Coordinates of C-alpha atoms in Angstrom, one line a residue:
X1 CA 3.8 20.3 -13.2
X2 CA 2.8 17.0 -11.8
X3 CA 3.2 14.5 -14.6
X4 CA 1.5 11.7 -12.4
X5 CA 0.1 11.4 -9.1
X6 CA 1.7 8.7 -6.6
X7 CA 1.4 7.0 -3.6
X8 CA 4.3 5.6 -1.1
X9 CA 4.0 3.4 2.5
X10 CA 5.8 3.3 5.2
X11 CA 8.1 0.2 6.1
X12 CA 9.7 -0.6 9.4
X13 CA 13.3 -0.8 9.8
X14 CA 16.5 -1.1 12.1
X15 CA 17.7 2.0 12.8
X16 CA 15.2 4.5 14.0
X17 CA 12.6 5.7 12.0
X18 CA 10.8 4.2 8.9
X19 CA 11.7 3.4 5.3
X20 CA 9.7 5.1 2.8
X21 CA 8.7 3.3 -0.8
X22 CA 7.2 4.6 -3.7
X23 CA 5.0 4.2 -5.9
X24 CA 3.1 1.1 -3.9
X25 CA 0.0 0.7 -6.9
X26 CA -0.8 4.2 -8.0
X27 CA 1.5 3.6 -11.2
X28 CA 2.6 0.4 -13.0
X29 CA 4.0 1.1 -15.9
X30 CA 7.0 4.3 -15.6
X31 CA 9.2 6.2 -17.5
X32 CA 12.3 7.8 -15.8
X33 CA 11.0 11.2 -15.6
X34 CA 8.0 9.6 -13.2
X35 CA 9.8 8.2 -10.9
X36 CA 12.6 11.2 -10.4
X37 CA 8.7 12.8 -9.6
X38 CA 8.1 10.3 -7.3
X39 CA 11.3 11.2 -5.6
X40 CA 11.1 14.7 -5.3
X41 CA 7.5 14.8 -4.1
X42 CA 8.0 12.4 -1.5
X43 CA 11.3 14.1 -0.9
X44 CA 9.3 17.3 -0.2
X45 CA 6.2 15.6 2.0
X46 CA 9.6 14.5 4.2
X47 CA 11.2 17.6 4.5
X48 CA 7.8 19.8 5.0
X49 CA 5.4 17.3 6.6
X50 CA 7.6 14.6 8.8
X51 CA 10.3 17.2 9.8
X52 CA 12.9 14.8 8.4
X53 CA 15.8 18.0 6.9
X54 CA 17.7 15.8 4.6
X55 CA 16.2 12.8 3.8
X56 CA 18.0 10.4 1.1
X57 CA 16.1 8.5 -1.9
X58 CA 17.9 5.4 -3.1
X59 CA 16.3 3.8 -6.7
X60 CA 15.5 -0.1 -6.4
X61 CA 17.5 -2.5 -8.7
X62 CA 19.3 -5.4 -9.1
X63 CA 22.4 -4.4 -7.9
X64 CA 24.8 -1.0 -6.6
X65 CA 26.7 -0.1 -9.8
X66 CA 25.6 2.4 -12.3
X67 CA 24.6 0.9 -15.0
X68 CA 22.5 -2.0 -14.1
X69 CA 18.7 -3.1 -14.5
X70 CA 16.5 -1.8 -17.4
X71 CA 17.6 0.8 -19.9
X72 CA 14.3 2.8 -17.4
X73 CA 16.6 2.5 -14.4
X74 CA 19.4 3.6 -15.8
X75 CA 18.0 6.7 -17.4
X76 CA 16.6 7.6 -14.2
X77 CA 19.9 7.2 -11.8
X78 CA 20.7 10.3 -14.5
X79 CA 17.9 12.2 -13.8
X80 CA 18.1 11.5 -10.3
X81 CA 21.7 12.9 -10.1
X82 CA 20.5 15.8 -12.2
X83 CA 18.1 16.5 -9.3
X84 CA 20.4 16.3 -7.0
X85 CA 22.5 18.6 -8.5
X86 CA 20.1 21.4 -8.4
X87 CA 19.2 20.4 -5.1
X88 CA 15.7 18.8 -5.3
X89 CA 17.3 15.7 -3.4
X90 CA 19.9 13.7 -1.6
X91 CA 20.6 10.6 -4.3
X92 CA 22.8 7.7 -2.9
X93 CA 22.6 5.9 -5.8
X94 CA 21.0 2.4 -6.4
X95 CA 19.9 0.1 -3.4
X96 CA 18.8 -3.5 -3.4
X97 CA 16.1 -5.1 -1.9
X98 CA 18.0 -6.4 1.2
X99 CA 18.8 -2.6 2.2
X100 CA 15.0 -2.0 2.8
X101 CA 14.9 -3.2 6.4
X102 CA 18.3 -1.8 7.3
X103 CA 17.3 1.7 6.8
X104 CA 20.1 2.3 4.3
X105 CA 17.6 5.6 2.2
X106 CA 14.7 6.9 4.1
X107 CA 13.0 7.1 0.0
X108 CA 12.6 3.9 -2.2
X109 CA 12.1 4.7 -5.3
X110 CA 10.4 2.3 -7.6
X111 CA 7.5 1.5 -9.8
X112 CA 3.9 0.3 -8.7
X113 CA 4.0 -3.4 -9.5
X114 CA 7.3 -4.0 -7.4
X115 CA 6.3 -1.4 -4.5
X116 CA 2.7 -3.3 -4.4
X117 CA 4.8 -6.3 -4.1
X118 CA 7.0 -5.4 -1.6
X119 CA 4.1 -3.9 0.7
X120 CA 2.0 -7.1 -0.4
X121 CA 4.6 -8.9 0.9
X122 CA 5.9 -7.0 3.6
X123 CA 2.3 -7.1 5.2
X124 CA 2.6 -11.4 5.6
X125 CA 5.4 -11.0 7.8
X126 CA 4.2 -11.1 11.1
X127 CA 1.0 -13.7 10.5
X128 CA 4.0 -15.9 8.8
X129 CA 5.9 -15.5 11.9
X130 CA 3.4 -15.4 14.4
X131 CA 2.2 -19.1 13.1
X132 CA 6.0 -20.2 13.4
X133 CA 6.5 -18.8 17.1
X134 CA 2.9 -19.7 18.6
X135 CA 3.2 -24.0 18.5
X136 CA 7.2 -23.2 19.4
X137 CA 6.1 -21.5 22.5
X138 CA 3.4 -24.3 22.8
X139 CA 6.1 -26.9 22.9
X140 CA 8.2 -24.9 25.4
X141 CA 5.2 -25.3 27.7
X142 CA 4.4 -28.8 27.3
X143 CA 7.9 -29.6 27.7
X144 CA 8.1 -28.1 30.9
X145 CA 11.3 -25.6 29.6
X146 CA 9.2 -22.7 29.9
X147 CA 6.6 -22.0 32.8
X148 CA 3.0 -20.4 31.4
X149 CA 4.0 -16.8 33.5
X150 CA 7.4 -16.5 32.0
X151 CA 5.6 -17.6 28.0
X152 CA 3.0 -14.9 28.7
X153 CA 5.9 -12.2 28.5
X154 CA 7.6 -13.5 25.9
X155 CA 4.7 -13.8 23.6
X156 CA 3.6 -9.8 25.1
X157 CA 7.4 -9.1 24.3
X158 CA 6.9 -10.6 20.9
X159 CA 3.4 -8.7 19.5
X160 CA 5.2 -5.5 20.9
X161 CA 8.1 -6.4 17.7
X162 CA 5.3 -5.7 15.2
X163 CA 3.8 -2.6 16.3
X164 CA 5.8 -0.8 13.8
X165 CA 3.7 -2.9 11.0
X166 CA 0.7 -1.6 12.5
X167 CA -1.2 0.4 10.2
X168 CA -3.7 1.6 12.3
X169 CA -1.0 4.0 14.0
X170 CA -0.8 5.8 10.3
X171 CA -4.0 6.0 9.3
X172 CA -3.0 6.2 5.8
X173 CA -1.1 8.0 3.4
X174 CA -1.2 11.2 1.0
X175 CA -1.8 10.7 -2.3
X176 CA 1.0 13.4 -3.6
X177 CA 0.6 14.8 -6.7
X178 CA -3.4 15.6 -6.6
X179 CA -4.9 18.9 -6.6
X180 CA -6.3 18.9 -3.2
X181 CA -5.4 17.0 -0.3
X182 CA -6.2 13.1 -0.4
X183 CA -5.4 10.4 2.2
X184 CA -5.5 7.0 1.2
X185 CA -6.2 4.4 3.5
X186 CA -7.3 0.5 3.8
X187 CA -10.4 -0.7 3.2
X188 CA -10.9 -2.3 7.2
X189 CA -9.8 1.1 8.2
X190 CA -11.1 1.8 11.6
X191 CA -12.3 4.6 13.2
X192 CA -8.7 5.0 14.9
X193 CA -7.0 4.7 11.6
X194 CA -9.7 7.5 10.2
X195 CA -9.3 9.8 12.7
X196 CA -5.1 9.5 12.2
X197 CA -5.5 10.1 8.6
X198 CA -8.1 13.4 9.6
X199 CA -4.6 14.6 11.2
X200 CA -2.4 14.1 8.5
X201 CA -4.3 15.9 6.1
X202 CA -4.7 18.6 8.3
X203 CA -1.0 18.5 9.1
X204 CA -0.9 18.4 5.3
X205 CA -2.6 22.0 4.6
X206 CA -0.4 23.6 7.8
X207 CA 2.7 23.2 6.2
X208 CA 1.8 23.8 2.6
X209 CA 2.8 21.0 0.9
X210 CA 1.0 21.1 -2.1
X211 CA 2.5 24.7 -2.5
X212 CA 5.7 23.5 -1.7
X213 CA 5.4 20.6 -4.4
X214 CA 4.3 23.2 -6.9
X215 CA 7.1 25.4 -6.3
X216 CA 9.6 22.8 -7.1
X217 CA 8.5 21.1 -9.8
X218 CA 7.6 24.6 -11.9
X219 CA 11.5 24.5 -11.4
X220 CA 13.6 24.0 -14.7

């Protein structure tokens, strides 16, 4: 019943645990009834795979109301209610791009150019602000406001902010949708990363949720 197969990654955020967006690349070009796919497959890997119960999908667009973007988005905030109501999925309705970070869904639903973006982009945020806080902390030093001791735990304090960007901790991620198991990960993957992603698609066959995906999408 899978129409296409897609890909999601994970994304830090302020309350506890992580944001969740898909598609990231797998898909560029979607109808509605893709992406209300997208939903409910990731929807299931949450419930069945990272023990979250109830987690809720919001669909990216320019703004909250019903009714805005692109005659695609607004056919699937339809379908995505629809899913809801036969209880597929939590819906909240449409999210903007400045409720990633704040944990507002625990699914972003989107296409594969503006997830790729997103990640693309979400991946330059700690070398852009690691080269803004490295020649601050230099200047502290020189300056004398900050001693080298007390500069070596701030900058420690500082690379502990970005561990939830680390990728290595993952491994990768399932391709959901496939007839199989299939974890996707970087190409500089290392053997830390590989032998994460070995778990997850063992994890993946424990709790049956390929089955489980098939089982709801044979669902009128």
């Amino acid at each position: 019943g899978v129409l296409r197969p897609t890909i999601y990654a994970h994304f830090p955020r302020i309350q506890e645990g992580l944001s969740n967006i898909v598609d990231v690349g797998a898909n560029m070009d979607c109808k509605p009834e893709h992406l209300v796919q997208f939903a409910e497959m990731l929807t299931i890997y949450q419930r069945h795979a990272a023990g979250i119960r109830n987690p809720v999908v919001g669909l990216l667009n320019i703004g909250e109301e019903e009714g805005k973007g692109s005659e695609v988005l607004k056919q699937t905030w339809k379908l995505l209610e629809n899913a809801e109501s036969k209880g597929k999925l939590a819906f909240a309705g449409n999210i903007e791009g400045n409720d990633i970070l704040k944990g507002k869904v625990s699914i972003v639903v989107c296409d594969g150019l503006v997830g790729n973006t997103i990640l693309k982009f979400g991946e330059s945020i700690p070398e852009f602000l690691g080269a803004l806080f490295k020649p601050a902390m230099q200047q502290l030093v020189t300056s004398g406001q900050l001693d080298q001791k007390s500069a070596s735990t701030v900058s420690s304090m500082f690379k502990g902010l970005f561990e939830p960007f680390d990728v290595e901790k993952f491994g990768g991620v399932p391709f959901l949708g496939v007839d199989g198991i299939s974890i996707v990960g970087h190409g500089r993957s290392s053997s830390k990363a590989i032998k994460n992603m070995i778990y997850m698609a063992e994890h993946m066959i424990e709790r049956k949720v390929n089955e489980h995906i098939a089982d709801v999408l044979s669902e009128k």
